[in-house]
Structures are given as C-alpha cells and as structure tokens.
Amino acid sequence: MLRHEFRPGRLVAGVTGLVVATVYGGDAAGSWDVPWYAAIPILFCGLVPAAVAAWAGYRVRRRRAARAASADGADAPARTSGSHAIR
C-alpha cells in the first residue's frame, strides 16, 4: 500500500523551484550572471506544465475512484437519477 498518492503537478512545480534556486545560486556564487527578471520565464515555463500535470492527475484519480465505486455497487442504489416512484 502506498503512503500517499502520486501528485505529478507538485513534482513538476518542485523541480521548477529547484531550477530557479539553482540559477540564482549560480549567480550568487559568481558562476554566471543572471538578470533579476530571469525567474519570470523560468517560472512560466515550469508552472504551466505543472498545472497541466496536476489537472491530468486529478482526472485520472477521479476516473479511478468512479470506476472503483461503480464496480463495488454496494453503496449506491440501482438508480441515482432521482426518479424513483414513491408509493
């Protein structure tokens, strides 16, 4: 059993943060010269894929949960549309 579920959006966002930290760490160490506005395109090019990955992961988890609920069948009534005839 897994301890927690996989969150691909958080992984991509974390890697983006590490890239920004590495770039500015190299600037602080004197390895290269980075302008102050360099974080904007790095963040944009990292956080947009992170959002897409988070959305895709959400859809996969939601589909798996729906598939597991429909396979079980014990919790849900036969029809859930609300059109039960009450006598």
Coordinates of C-alpha atoms in Angstrom, one line a residue:
M1 CA 0.0 0.0 0.0
L2 CA 1.3 3.4 -0.9
R3 CA 1.7 6.0 1.8
H4 CA 0.3 8.8 -0.3
E5 CA -0.9 9.2 -3.8
F6 CA 1.3 10.4 -6.6
R7 CA 0.9 14.2 -7.4
P8 CA 2.6 14.9 -10.7
G9 CA 1.8 18.6 -10.6
R10 CA 3.6 19.1 -7.3
L11 CA 6.6 17.2 -8.7
V12 CA 6.9 19.5 -11.7
A13 CA 6.4 22.6 -9.6
G14 CA 9.1 21.4 -7.2
V15 CA 11.5 20.8 -10.0
T16 CA 10.8 24.3 -11.3
G17 CA 11.5 25.7 -7.9
L18 CA 14.8 23.8 -7.8
V19 CA 15.8 25.2 -11.2
V20 CA 15.1 28.7 -10.1
A21 CA 17.1 28.2 -6.9
T22 CA 20.0 26.6 -8.9
V23 CA 20.1 29.5 -11.4
Y24 CA 20.1 32.2 -8.7
G25 CA 22.5 30.1 -6.6
G26 CA 24.9 30.0 -9.5
D27 CA 24.5 33.8 -9.8
A28 CA 25.2 34.3 -6.2
A29 CA 28.3 32.1 -6.3
G30 CA 29.6 34.1 -9.3
S31 CA 29.5 31.2 -11.8
W32 CA 27.3 33.2 -14.2
D33 CA 25.4 36.5 -14.4
V34 CA 21.6 36.2 -14.3
P35 CA 19.3 39.2 -14.7
W36 CA 16.7 39.8 -12.0
Y37 CA 13.8 39.1 -14.4
A38 CA 15.1 35.6 -15.4
A39 CA 12.7 33.9 -12.9
I40 CA 9.6 35.1 -14.8
P41 CA 10.2 32.9 -17.9
I42 CA 11.6 30.1 -15.9
L43 CA 8.5 30.0 -13.6
F44 CA 6.1 30.4 -16.5
C45 CA 7.8 27.6 -18.5
G46 CA 7.6 25.4 -15.4
L47 CA 4.3 26.2 -13.7
V48 CA 2.2 25.9 -16.8
P49 CA 3.2 22.3 -17.3
A50 CA 2.8 21.8 -13.6
A51 CA -0.8 23.0 -13.9
V52 CA -1.4 20.7 -16.8
A53 CA 0.1 17.7 -15.0
A54 CA -2.0 18.5 -11.9
W55 CA -5.2 18.6 -13.9
A56 CA -4.3 15.4 -15.7
G57 CA -3.6 13.7 -12.4
Y58 CA -6.8 14.9 -10.9
R59 CA -8.8 13.5 -13.9
V60 CA -7.0 10.1 -13.6
R61 CA -7.7 9.9 -9.8
R62 CA -11.3 10.9 -10.3
R63 CA -11.8 8.3 -13.1
R64 CA -10.2 5.6 -10.9
A65 CA -12.5 6.5 -8.0
A66 CA -15.6 6.4 -10.2
R67 CA -14.6 3.1 -11.7
A68 CA -14.0 1.6 -8.2
A69 CA -17.4 2.9 -6.9
S70 CA -19.3 1.5 -9.9
A71 CA -17.6 -1.9 -9.6
D72 CA -18.5 -2.1 -5.9
G73 CA -22.2 -1.3 -6.3
A74 CA -23.0 -1.9 -2.6
D75 CA -23.0 1.8 -1.6
A76 CA -25.0 3.2 -4.4
P77 CA -28.7 2.4 -5.2
A78 CA -29.6 0.9 -8.5
R79 CA -30.6 4.3 -10.0
T80 CA -29.2 7.6 -8.8
S81 CA -31.1 9.9 -11.2
G82 CA -33.7 10.8 -8.5
S83 CA -36.7 9.4 -10.5
H84 CA -37.8 6.8 -8.0
A85 CA -41.5 6.3 -7.8
I86 CA -42.7 6.6 -4.2
R87 CA -45.8 4.6 -3.4

